[in-house]
mmCIF file of C-alpha atoms and ligand atoms in Angstrom:
data_model
loop_
_atom_site.group_PDB
_atom_site.id
_atom_site.type_symbol
_atom_site.label_atom_id
_atom_site.label_comp_id
_atom_site.label_asym_id
_atom_site.label_seq_id
_atom_site.Cartn_x
_atom_site.Cartn_y
_atom_site.Cartn_z
ATOM 1 C CA UNK A 162 -21.841 -14.792 10.200
ATOM 2 C CA UNK A 163 -21.355 -18.179 11.808
ATOM 3 C CA UNK A 164 -19.946 -18.207 15.289
ATOM 4 C CA UNK A 165 -16.209 -18.462 15.850
ATOM 5 C CA UNK A 166 -14.982 -21.754 17.250
ATOM 6 C CA UNK A 167 -12.647 -21.059 20.122
ATOM 7 C CA UNK A 168 -10.276 -23.388 21.962
ATOM 8 C CA UNK A 169 -8.116 -22.690 24.974
ATOM 9 C CA UNK A 170 -5.514 -25.038 26.429
ATOM 10 C CA UNK A 171 -2.838 -25.115 29.097
ATOM 11 C CA UNK A 172 0.379 -27.050 28.879
ATOM 12 C CA UNK A 173 2.932 -26.277 31.651
ATOM 13 C CA UNK A 174 0.976 -23.372 33.103
ATOM 14 C CA UNK A 175 -0.732 -22.282 36.306
ATOM 15 C CA UNK A 176 -4.245 -21.564 35.078
ATOM 16 C CA UNK A 177 -3.747 -17.830 35.586
ATOM 17 C CA UNK A 178 -4.193 -17.188 31.863
ATOM 18 C CA UNK A 179 -7.528 -19.009 31.933
ATOM 19 C CA UNK A 180 -8.614 -16.955 34.912
ATOM 20 C CA UNK A 181 -7.471 -13.795 33.110
ATOM 21 C CA UNK A 182 -9.868 -14.724 30.298
ATOM 22 C CA UNK A 183 -12.645 -15.179 32.855
ATOM 23 C CA UNK A 184 -11.664 -11.800 34.348
ATOM 24 C CA UNK A 185 -13.259 -10.061 31.395
ATOM 25 C CA UNK A 186 -16.315 -10.701 33.621
ATOM 26 C CA UNK A 187 -19.681 -9.981 32.076
ATOM 27 C CA UNK A 188 -18.053 -9.567 28.653
ATOM 28 C CA UNK A 189 -17.644 -13.352 28.665
ATOM 29 C CA UNK A 190 -21.344 -13.337 27.720
ATOM 30 C CA UNK A 191 -20.449 -11.221 24.673
ATOM 31 C CA UNK A 192 -17.738 -13.738 23.846
ATOM 32 C CA UNK A 193 -20.388 -16.464 24.033
ATOM 33 C CA UNK A 194 -22.429 -14.451 21.543
ATOM 34 C CA UNK A 195 -19.672 -14.433 18.939
ATOM 35 C CA UNK A 196 -17.880 -17.678 19.758
ATOM 36 C CA UNK A 197 -18.586 -21.292 20.632
ATOM 37 C CA UNK A 198 -16.064 -22.880 22.959
ATOM 38 C CA UNK A 199 -15.022 -26.236 21.553
ATOM 39 C CA UNK A 200 -12.217 -27.092 24.004
ATOM 40 C CA UNK A 201 -11.259 -25.447 27.300
ATOM 41 C CA UNK A 202 -10.278 -27.863 30.077
ATOM 42 C CA UNK A 203 -10.603 -25.412 32.965
ATOM 43 C CA UNK A 204 -14.180 -24.507 32.122
ATOM 44 C CA UNK A 205 -15.791 -27.046 29.795
ATOM 45 C CA UNK A 206 -15.759 -30.843 29.686
ATOM 46 C CA UNK A 207 -14.267 -31.708 26.296
ATOM 47 C CA UNK A 208 -11.754 -34.544 26.049
ATOM 48 C CA UNK A 209 -8.660 -34.964 23.857
ATOM 49 C CA UNK A 210 -10.660 -37.555 21.917
ATOM 50 C CA UNK A 211 -13.203 -34.843 21.013
ATOM 51 C CA UNK A 212 -10.429 -32.667 19.602
ATOM 52 C CA UNK A 213 -9.002 -35.630 17.681
ATOM 53 C CA UNK A 214 -12.418 -36.123 16.069
ATOM 54 C CA UNK A 215 -12.612 -32.523 14.782
ATOM 55 C CA UNK A 216 -11.764 -31.921 11.117
ATOM 56 C CA UNK A 217 -8.456 -30.175 10.436
ATOM 57 C CA UNK A 218 -8.936 -26.406 10.712
ATOM 58 C CA UNK A 219 -12.267 -26.843 12.515
ATOM 59 C CA UNK A 220 -11.184 -24.554 15.368
ATOM 60 C CA UNK A 221 -10.953 -20.901 14.298
ATOM 61 C CA UNK A 222 -8.736 -19.673 17.119
ATOM 62 C CA UNK A 223 -6.740 -21.564 19.728
ATOM 63 C CA UNK A 224 -5.415 -19.646 22.716
ATOM 64 C CA UNK A 225 -2.540 -21.823 23.899
ATOM 65 C CA UNK A 226 -1.132 -21.156 27.375
ATOM 66 C CA UNK A 227 1.796 -22.805 29.025
ATOM 67 C CA UNK A 228 5.296 -23.852 28.196
ATOM 68 C CA UNK A 229 6.170 -27.193 26.605
ATOM 69 C CA UNK A 230 7.545 -29.210 29.495
ATOM 70 C CA UNK A 231 6.848 -32.784 28.385
ATOM 71 C CA UNK A 232 5.796 -34.928 25.452
ATOM 72 C CA UNK A 233 2.105 -34.486 26.239
ATOM 73 C CA UNK A 234 2.393 -30.697 25.914
ATOM 74 C CA UNK A 235 4.097 -31.108 22.545
ATOM 75 C CA UNK A 236 1.591 -33.698 21.366
ATOM 76 C CA UNK A 237 -1.438 -31.566 22.272
ATOM 77 C CA UNK A 238 0.201 -28.455 20.778
ATOM 78 C CA UNK A 239 0.615 -30.322 17.485
ATOM 79 C CA UNK A 240 -2.934 -31.679 17.654
ATOM 80 C CA UNK A 241 -4.392 -28.219 18.295
ATOM 81 C CA UNK A 242 -2.214 -26.676 15.580
ATOM 82 C CA UNK A 243 -3.588 -29.175 13.070
ATOM 83 C CA UNK A 244 -7.167 -28.476 14.141
ATOM 84 C CA UNK A 245 -6.883 -24.664 14.364
ATOM 85 C CA UNK A 246 -6.799 -21.954 11.728
ATOM 86 C CA UNK A 247 -5.143 -19.454 14.082
ATOM 87 C CA UNK A 248 -2.741 -20.424 16.854
ATOM 88 C CA UNK A 249 -2.015 -17.827 19.537
ATOM 89 C CA UNK A 250 0.844 -18.264 22.007
ATOM 90 C CA UNK A 251 -1.038 -16.807 24.957
ATOM 91 C CA UNK A 252 0.831 -15.634 28.042
ATOM 92 C CA UNK A 253 4.513 -15.531 28.978
ATOM 93 C CA UNK A 254 4.879 -19.322 29.364
ATOM 94 C CA UNK A 255 3.730 -20.104 25.823
ATOM 95 C CA UNK A 256 5.626 -17.112 24.393
ATOM 96 C CA UNK A 257 8.974 -17.532 26.142
ATOM 97 C CA UNK A 258 8.767 -20.280 28.792
ATOM 98 C CA UNK A 259 7.539 -18.128 31.681
ATOM 99 C CA UNK A 260 8.079 -19.109 35.303
ATOM 100 C CA UNK A 261 8.140 -22.872 34.478
ATOM 101 C CA UNK A 262 11.057 -21.955 32.196
ATOM 102 C CA UNK A 263 13.175 -21.241 35.291
ATOM 103 C CA UNK A 264 13.601 -25.021 35.353
ATOM 104 C CA UNK A 265 16.127 -24.552 32.543
ATOM 105 C CA UNK A 266 18.519 -23.332 35.244
ATOM 106 C CA UNK A 267 18.414 -26.867 36.651
ATOM 107 C CA UNK A 268 19.087 -30.353 35.357
ATOM 108 C CA UNK A 269 16.257 -32.850 34.911
ATOM 109 C CA UNK A 270 17.925 -35.396 37.222
ATOM 110 C CA UNK A 271 18.229 -32.791 39.964
ATOM 111 C CA UNK A 272 14.572 -31.769 39.611
ATOM 112 C CA UNK A 273 13.502 -35.417 39.970
ATOM 113 C CA UNK A 274 15.806 -35.947 42.943
ATOM 114 C CA UNK A 275 14.429 -32.886 44.730
ATOM 115 C CA UNK A 276 10.765 -33.578 43.968
ATOM 116 C CA UNK A 277 10.579 -37.340 44.336
ATOM 117 C CA UNK A 278 13.284 -38.028 46.937
ATOM 118 C CA UNK A 279 14.279 -34.992 48.967
ATOM 119 C CA UNK A 280 11.037 -33.048 49.374
ATOM 120 C CA UNK A 281 10.018 -32.978 53.034
ATOM 121 C CA UNK A 282 6.652 -34.622 52.521
ATOM 122 C CA UNK A 283 8.072 -37.548 50.527
ATOM 123 C CA UNK A 284 9.249 -40.962 51.675
ATOM 124 C CA UNK A 285 10.584 -42.874 48.728
ATOM 125 C CA UNK A 286 13.298 -45.270 49.918
ATOM 126 C CA UNK A 287 12.904 -47.425 46.811
ATOM 127 C CA UNK A 288 13.643 -44.402 44.628
ATOM 128 C CA UNK A 289 10.568 -44.719 42.455
ATOM 129 C CA UNK A 290 10.492 -42.168 39.623
ATOM 130 C CA UNK A 291 7.827 -41.582 36.973
ATOM 131 C CA UNK A 292 8.064 -44.052 34.082
ATOM 132 C CA UNK A 293 6.802 -43.336 30.579
ATOM 133 C CA UNK A 294 5.456 -46.908 30.526
ATOM 134 C CA UNK A 295 4.451 -48.909 33.572
ATOM 135 C CA UNK A 296 2.973 -52.403 33.722
ATOM 136 C CA UNK A 297 0.092 -52.925 36.138
ATOM 137 C CA UNK A 298 -1.822 -56.207 36.542
ATOM 138 C CA UNK A 299 -4.636 -54.916 34.322
ATOM 139 C CA UNK A 300 -2.498 -53.578 31.494
ATOM 140 C CA UNK A 301 -0.007 -50.826 30.764
ATOM 141 C CA UNK A 302 -0.101 -47.229 31.966
ATOM 142 C CA UNK A 303 1.696 -44.363 30.270
ATOM 143 C CA UNK A 304 3.006 -41.015 31.415
ATOM 144 C CA UNK A 305 4.465 -38.292 29.205
ATOM 145 C CA UNK A 306 8.228 -37.984 28.900
ATOM 146 C CA UNK A 307 9.575 -35.123 31.020
ATOM 147 C CA UNK A 308 11.891 -33.293 28.618
ATOM 148 C CA UNK A 309 15.415 -32.249 29.435
ATOM 149 C CA UNK A 310 14.521 -28.628 28.593
ATOM 150 C CA UNK A 311 11.447 -26.437 28.812
ATOM 151 C CA UNK A 312 10.480 -25.178 25.352
ATOM 152 C CA UNK A 313 8.314 -22.361 24.024
ATOM 153 C CA UNK A 314 5.217 -23.063 21.927
ATOM 154 C CA UNK A 315 6.935 -21.780 18.770
ATOM 155 C CA UNK A 316 9.706 -24.358 19.279
ATOM 156 C CA UNK A 317 7.246 -27.158 18.521
ATOM 157 C CA UNK A 318 4.553 -25.671 16.247
ATOM 158 C CA UNK A 319 3.991 -22.779 13.862
ATOM 159 C CA UNK A 320 2.534 -19.849 15.840
ATOM 160 C CA UNK A 321 0.431 -17.104 14.254
ATOM 161 C CA UNK A 322 0.317 -14.523 17.067
ATOM 162 C CA UNK A 323 2.054 -13.912 20.353
ATOM 163 C CA UNK A 324 0.247 -12.420 23.331
ATOM 164 C CA UNK A 325 2.698 -11.869 26.196
ATOM 165 C CA UNK A 326 2.041 -11.228 29.875
ATOM 166 C CA UNK A 327 1.897 -13.229 33.081
ATOM 167 C CA UNK A 328 -0.994 -13.177 32.629
ATOM 168 C CA UNK A 329 -2.141 -10.854 29.829
ATOM 169 C CA UNK A 330 -4.529 -8.261 31.262
ATOM 170 C CA UNK A 331 -8.278 -8.699 30.887
ATOM 171 C CA UNK A 332 -8.588 -5.396 28.959
ATOM 172 C CA UNK A 333 -6.021 -6.511 26.413
ATOM 173 C CA UNK A 334 -7.646 -9.936 26.089
ATOM 174 C CA UNK A 335 -10.978 -8.305 25.372
ATOM 175 C CA UNK A 336 -9.419 -6.001 22.791
ATOM 176 C CA UNK A 337 -7.786 -8.959 21.048
ATOM 177 C CA UNK A 338 -11.008 -11.008 21.094
ATOM 178 C CA UNK A 339 -12.782 -8.102 19.401
ATOM 179 C CA UNK A 340 -10.106 -7.843 16.720
ATOM 180 C CA UNK A 341 -10.284 -11.582 16.068
ATOM 181 C CA UNK A 342 -14.092 -11.507 15.921
ATOM 182 C CA UNK A 343 -13.977 -8.606 13.434
ATOM 183 C CA UNK A 344 -11.773 -10.696 11.150
ATOM 184 C CA UNK A 345 -9.237 -7.845 10.823
ATOM 185 C CA UNK A 346 -6.297 -10.038 11.741
ATOM 186 C CA UNK A 347 -2.846 -8.498 12.199
ATOM 187 C CA UNK A 348 0.117 -9.737 10.114
ATOM 188 C CA UNK A 349 1.333 -13.224 11.002
ATOM 189 C CA UNK A 350 3.905 -13.311 13.768
ATOM 190 C CA UNK A 351 2.651 -10.089 15.375
ATOM 191 C CA UNK A 352 2.690 -9.479 19.099
ATOM 192 C CA UNK A 353 -0.867 -8.610 20.107
ATOM 193 C CA UNK A 354 -2.470 -7.214 23.251
ATOM 194 C CA UNK A 355 0.567 -5.123 24.082
ATOM 195 C CA UNK A 356 2.519 -2.127 22.871
ATOM 196 C CA UNK A 357 5.896 -1.781 21.232
ATOM 197 C CA UNK A 358 6.987 0.878 23.688
ATOM 198 C CA UNK A 359 8.899 0.024 26.822
ATOM 199 C CA UNK A 360 7.543 -0.068 30.348
ATOM 200 C CA UNK A 361 9.633 3.042 31.124
ATOM 201 C CA UNK A 362 7.880 4.937 28.308
ATOM 202 C CA UNK A 363 4.577 4.411 30.083
ATOM 203 C CA UNK A 364 5.798 4.583 33.680
ATOM 204 C CA UNK A 365 4.573 7.611 35.640
ATOM 205 C CA UNK A 366 7.462 7.595 38.111
ATOM 206 C CA UNK A 367 9.745 10.639 38.110
ATOM 207 C CA UNK A 368 12.830 9.955 36.029
ATOM 208 C CA UNK A 369 15.977 12.035 36.247
ATOM 209 C CA UNK A 370 19.469 10.944 35.334
ATOM 210 C CA UNK A 371 19.942 7.195 35.714
ATOM 211 C CA UNK A 372 23.188 6.800 37.666
ATOM 212 C CA UNK A 373 23.465 3.943 40.128
ATOM 213 C CA UNK A 374 26.215 3.669 42.752
ATOM 214 C CA UNK A 375 24.694 0.788 44.669
ATOM 215 C CA UNK A 376 22.086 -1.864 44.007
ATOM 216 C CA UNK A 377 19.706 -2.751 46.800
ATOM 217 C CA UNK A 378 17.300 -5.509 47.657
ATOM 218 C CA UNK A 379 13.821 -4.076 48.260
ATOM 219 C CA UNK A 380 13.898 -4.645 52.029
ATOM 220 C CA UNK A 381 17.170 -2.744 52.411
ATOM 221 C CA UNK A 382 15.686 0.674 51.631
ATOM 222 C CA UNK A 383 12.559 2.727 52.131
ATOM 223 C CA UNK A 384 11.273 2.824 48.566
ATOM 224 C CA UNK A 385 10.223 6.252 47.325
ATOM 225 C CA UNK A 386 6.875 5.636 45.631
ATOM 226 C CA UNK A 387 7.277 8.606 43.258
ATOM 227 C CA UNK A 388 10.789 8.082 41.929
ATOM 228 C CA UNK A 389 12.043 5.661 39.287
ATOM 229 C CA UNK A 390 12.865 2.378 41.006
ATOM 230 C CA UNK A 391 15.997 1.786 38.968
ATOM 231 C CA UNK A 392 17.357 5.173 39.978
ATOM 232 C CA UNK A 393 16.840 4.047 43.580
ATOM 233 C CA UNK A 394 19.077 1.045 42.922
ATOM 234 C CA UNK A 395 16.388 -1.606 42.410
ATOM 235 C CA UNK A 396 16.768 -3.844 39.374
ATOM 236 C CA UNK A 397 13.612 -2.757 37.556
ATOM 237 C CA UNK A 398 13.467 -4.291 34.082
ATOM 238 C CA UNK A 399 11.267 -1.510 32.686
ATOM 239 C CA UNK A 400 13.899 -0.305 30.190
ATOM 240 C CA UNK A 401 13.882 -3.637 28.329
ATOM 241 C CA UNK A 402 10.282 -4.764 28.821
ATOM 242 C CA UNK A 403 7.372 -4.332 26.459
ATOM 243 C CA UNK A 404 4.585 -2.139 27.811
ATOM 244 C CA UNK A 405 1.047 -3.403 28.005
ATOM 245 C CA UNK A 406 0.376 -4.453 31.592
ATOM 246 C CA UNK A 407 -0.474 -0.947 32.774
ATOM 247 C CA UNK A 408 2.679 -0.805 34.947
ATOM 248 C CA UNK A 409 1.192 -3.173 37.477
ATOM 249 C CA UNK A 410 4.281 -4.027 39.512
ATOM 250 C CA UNK A 411 5.873 -0.573 39.503
ATOM 251 C CA UNK A 412 2.538 0.918 40.602
ATOM 252 C CA UNK A 413 2.702 -1.420 43.606
ATOM 253 C CA UNK A 414 6.280 -0.312 44.430
ATOM 254 C CA UNK A 415 7.730 -3.513 43.006
ATOM 255 C CA UNK A 416 10.375 -3.527 40.298
ATOM 256 C CA UNK A 417 9.220 -4.883 36.929
ATOM 257 C CA UNK A 418 10.415 -8.439 36.333
ATOM 258 C CA UNK A 419 9.898 -8.344 32.608
ATOM 259 C CA UNK A 420 6.935 -10.656 32.113
ATOM 260 C CA UNK A 421 5.829 -8.970 28.859
ATOM 261 C CA UNK A 422 9.202 -9.842 27.335
ATOM 262 C CA UNK A 423 11.363 -7.588 25.177
ATOM 263 C CA UNK A 424 10.120 -5.151 22.531
ATOM 264 C CA UNK A 425 10.255 -6.038 18.812
ATOM 265 C CA UNK A 426 13.765 -6.491 17.496
ATOM 266 C CA UNK A 427 15.338 -7.492 20.821
ATOM 267 C CA UNK A 428 16.136 -11.197 20.864
ATOM 268 C CA UNK A 429 17.544 -11.475 24.350
ATOM 269 C CA UNK A 430 15.888 -9.455 27.113
ATOM 270 C CA UNK A 431 18.478 -10.378 29.753
ATOM 271 C CA UNK A 432 21.455 -9.457 27.594
ATOM 272 C CA UNK A 433 19.762 -6.187 26.676
ATOM 273 C CA UNK A 434 19.226 -5.450 30.359
ATOM 274 C CA UNK A 435 22.866 -6.137 31.171
ATOM 275 C CA UNK A 436 23.907 -3.610 28.549
ATOM 276 C CA UNK A 437 21.323 -1.142 29.921
ATOM 277 C CA UNK A 438 22.780 -1.591 33.408
ATOM 278 C CA UNK A 439 26.314 -1.127 32.096
ATOM 279 C CA UNK A 440 25.345 2.323 30.865
ATOM 280 C CA UNK A 441 23.878 3.483 34.188
ATOM 281 C CA UNK A 442 26.404 2.127 36.660
ATOM 282 C CA UNK A 443 28.195 5.141 38.097
ATOM 283 C CA UNK A 444 31.755 3.856 38.357
ATOM 284 C CA UNK A 445 35.127 5.450 37.723
ATOM 285 C CA UNK A 446 37.044 2.224 37.237
ATOM 286 C CA UNK A 447 36.205 -1.230 35.852
ATOM 287 C CA UNK A 448 36.836 -2.648 39.339
ATOM 288 C CA UNK A 449 34.285 -0.325 40.851
ATOM 289 C CA UNK A 450 31.801 -1.247 38.115
ATOM 290 C CA UNK A 451 32.362 -4.935 38.932
ATOM 291 C CA UNK A 452 31.812 -4.266 42.600
ATOM 292 C CA UNK A 453 28.548 -2.414 41.969
ATOM 293 C CA UNK A 454 27.212 -5.046 39.556
ATOM 294 C CA UNK A 455 28.148 -7.854 41.960
ATOM 295 C CA UNK A 456 25.665 -6.405 44.455
ATOM 296 C CA UNK A 457 22.858 -7.781 42.301
ATOM 297 C CA UNK A 458 21.618 -11.041 43.786
ATOM 298 C CA UNK A 459 20.731 -13.823 41.315
ATOM 299 C CA UNK A 460 21.175 -11.728 38.150
ATOM 300 C CA UNK A 461 20.436 -14.589 35.735
ATOM 301 C CA UNK A 462 17.302 -15.701 37.575
ATOM 302 C CA UNK A 463 16.127 -12.096 37.695
ATOM 303 C CA UNK A 464 16.932 -10.930 34.161
ATOM 304 C CA UNK A 465 15.582 -14.148 32.633
ATOM 305 C CA UNK A 466 12.712 -14.524 35.111
ATOM 306 C CA UNK A 467 10.022 -15.103 32.485
ATOM 307 C CA UNK A 468 11.953 -15.915 29.364
ATOM 308 C CA UNK A 469 14.936 -18.226 29.726
ATOM 309 C CA UNK A 470 13.731 -20.875 27.210
ATOM 310 C CA UNK A 471 12.967 -18.170 24.642
ATOM 311 C CA UNK A 472 16.309 -16.391 25.105
ATOM 312 C CA UNK A 473 19.587 -16.941 23.320
ATOM 313 C CA UNK A 474 20.854 -18.796 26.391
ATOM 314 C CA UNK A 475 17.860 -21.182 26.434
ATOM 315 C CA UNK A 476 19.260 -22.970 29.481
ATOM 316 C CA UNK A 477 22.102 -22.994 31.957
ATOM 317 C CA UNK A 478 24.720 -25.615 31.194
ATOM 318 C CA UNK B 213 -11.022 -56.525 30.261
ATOM 319 C CA UNK B 214 -12.466 -53.170 29.235
ATOM 320 C CA UNK B 215 -10.608 -49.919 29.770
ATOM 321 C CA UNK B 216 -12.133 -46.472 30.160
ATOM 322 C CA UNK B 217 -9.799 -43.479 29.910
ATOM 323 C CA UNK B 218 -10.877 -40.068 31.165
ATOM 324 C CA UNK B 219 -8.392 -37.650 29.649
ATOM 325 C CA UNK B 220 -8.085 -34.875 30.585
ATOM 326 C CA UNK B 221 -9.916 -34.376 33.838
ATOM 327 C CA UNK B 222 -11.551 -30.990 33.392
ATOM 328 C CA UNK B 223 -12.725 -27.990 35.402
ATOM 329 C CA UNK B 224 -9.840 -27.936 37.821
ATOM 330 C CA UNK B 225 -6.360 -26.413 37.789
ATOM 331 C CA UNK B 226 -3.759 -28.774 36.499
ATOM 332 C CA UNK B 227 -3.514 -31.972 34.579
ATOM 333 C CA UNK B 228 -5.005 -35.323 35.425
ATOM 334 C CA UNK B 229 -6.042 -38.552 33.792
ATOM 335 C CA UNK B 230 -8.053 -41.501 35.123
ATOM 336 C CA UNK B 231 -7.729 -45.043 33.821
ATOM 337 C CA UNK B 232 -10.533 -47.407 34.829
ATOM 338 C CA UNK B 233 -10.345 -51.158 34.192
ATOM 339 C CA UNK B 234 -13.596 -53.146 34.115
ATOM 340 C CA UNK B 235 -13.909 -56.900 34.351
ATOM 341 C CA UNK B 236 -16.009 -58.954 31.942
ATOM 342 C CA UNK B 237 -19.127 -58.369 34.046
ATOM 343 C CA UNK B 238 -18.565 -54.618 33.752
ATOM 344 C CA UNK B 239 -17.571 -54.123 37.398
ATOM 345 C CA UNK B 240 -14.648 -51.863 38.239
ATOM 346 C CA UNK B 241 -11.572 -53.988 38.700
ATOM 347 C CA UNK B 242 -9.116 -51.222 39.361
ATOM 348 C CA UNK B 243 -8.705 -47.510 38.817
ATOM 349 C CA UNK B 244 -5.582 -45.359 38.421
ATOM 350 C CA UNK B 245 -5.323 -41.609 38.824
ATOM 351 C CA UNK B 246 -2.355 -40.082 37.010
ATOM 352 C CA UNK B 247 -0.866 -36.607 37.120
ATOM 353 C CA UNK B 248 1.049 -36.141 33.865
ATOM 354 C CA UNK B 249 2.383 -32.650 34.629
ATOM 355 C CA UNK B 250 5.419 -31.657 36.692
ATOM 356 C CA UNK B 251 7.100 -28.254 36.633
ATOM 357 C CA UNK B 252 9.589 -28.565 39.494
ATOM 358 C CA UNK B 253 9.056 -25.424 41.593
ATOM 359 C CA UNK B 254 10.676 -27.334 44.482
ATOM 360 C CA UNK B 255 13.954 -27.223 42.572
ATOM 361 C CA UNK B 256 13.913 -24.057 40.490
ATOM 362 C CA UNK B 257 13.014 -21.821 43.444
ATOM 363 C CA UNK B 258 16.407 -22.755 44.888
ATOM 364 C CA UNK B 259 18.848 -19.922 44.326
ATOM 365 C CA UNK B 260 16.137 -17.282 43.910
ATOM 366 C CA UNK B 261 16.196 -14.421 46.455
ATOM 367 C CA UNK B 262 13.671 -14.943 49.258
ATOM 368 C CA UNK B 263 11.864 -11.676 48.473
ATOM 369 C CA UNK B 264 11.237 -12.868 44.910
ATOM 370 C CA UNK B 265 9.725 -16.200 45.907
ATOM 371 C CA UNK B 266 6.153 -15.001 46.627
ATOM 372 C CA UNK B 267 5.816 -13.784 43.042
ATOM 373 C CA UNK B 268 7.318 -16.985 41.656
ATOM 374 C CA UNK B 269 5.272 -19.475 43.681
ATOM 375 C CA UNK B 270 2.054 -17.607 42.978
ATOM 376 C CA UNK B 271 2.442 -19.302 39.560
ATOM 377 C CA UNK B 272 2.060 -22.752 41.113
ATOM 378 C CA UNK B 273 -1.661 -22.158 40.726
ATOM 379 C CA UNK B 274 -3.188 -19.031 39.221
ATOM 380 C CA UNK B 275 -6.755 -20.169 39.805
HETATM 381 S S1 SF4 C 163 13.048 1.626 35.348
HETATM 382 FE FE1 SF4 C 163 11.101 0.889 36.225
HETATM 383 S S2 SF4 C 163 10.509 2.473 37.727
HETATM 384 FE FE2 SF4 C 163 12.060 3.366 36.373
HETATM 385 S S3 SF4 C 163 10.911 4.408 34.763
HETATM 386 FE FE3 SF4 C 163 11.370 2.341 34.030
HETATM 387 S S4 SF4 C 163 9.586 1.114 34.594
HETATM 388 FE FE4 SF4 C 163 9.481 3.003 35.790
HETATM 389 S S1 SF4 C 164 5.406 -4.503 35.660
HETATM 390 FE FE1 SF4 C 164 6.694 -5.920 34.455
HETATM 391 S S2 SF4 C 164 6.636 -7.890 35.559
HETATM 392 FE FE2 SF4 C 164 4.966 -6.582 36.358
HETATM 393 S S3 SF4 C 164 3.137 -7.185 35.169
HETATM 394 FE FE3 SF4 C 164 4.091 -5.432 34.113
HETATM 395 S S4 SF4 C 164 5.516 -6.337 32.575
HETATM 396 FE FE4 SF4 C 164 4.977 -7.942 34.061
#
């Protein structure tokens, strides 16, 4: 069997997905045995021009990380889609927007103002902002257009598989690589490297009746490391989050923030969580329920922490 | 004038491009380093609870 041709790219990402791939440690040698890397900016020196020169479909599998923040991200996504047989949205940013997707709570003008004018380390009295085209004495320079909204990979290209997680765990990555190498591909559109159970299904914390009278911020209470965090009044998103990470945050006494996204069939993780909360708030009157819910700080930014662009809301007005 | 474009810069976290302009003798006339990516953490961290910020800003760079 000829070796698989593998590409990996980051658009608006942090590089954590790339490092997660490297975290499979010595198994990376096994990957090298079954696959040739033909594009992977963090690790190997291929240029966009190399990818442009490949025949269509030359790349067997492209692991695409990062959200689509600007025209370059969209352009490279389309280029890699054309050159790849299988396109995987890899990591929460590519799947649903991820942390960079929090920018959809803000307006583009306000982001520019903050970054290029107001930031403490910036002096920009002439109010210079990035230009898509800029004339210099030697010629013209170009920068990508910063879009109004952050998008998911599937908003700009056809995606074959989705692998959620911020980042996906090394074990799951290895399992998926093995499946791909075996050729036994799952049905198109499948979520891979994760489960279709919820985080709560796999959580070892002691669960009793979920009834919450008061929501707390983590520093306001001594967290019991055995008991369900939600039952202690912390906004753990376990009930609406796909399992697969091995309960990393809850094992460290931190509430889950939902990075694996919702399980199959749920379109809007945040809305689902609001309805989950409604059923556990222990209130006798609607006013009391309002009072309890209003104790949650930054509900939108918490319930849509990793998935605003991929949600029904997509952005704040 | 000849132009050499290095795109992308590789083996680092983030996005970068270098444009080099050479004169007719092949000497470097000028060189521009560009960063095409912006995410805007400076802005979208505003409004997030302080205790959540360490987990958010750890995604500035995951390398
Ligand atoms: S709500 Fe959180 S802490 Fe409670 S069982 Fe679910 S995942 Fe575990
Ligand atoms: S516990 Fe939740 S937020 Fe933390 S890694 Fe797992 S899915 Fe992501």
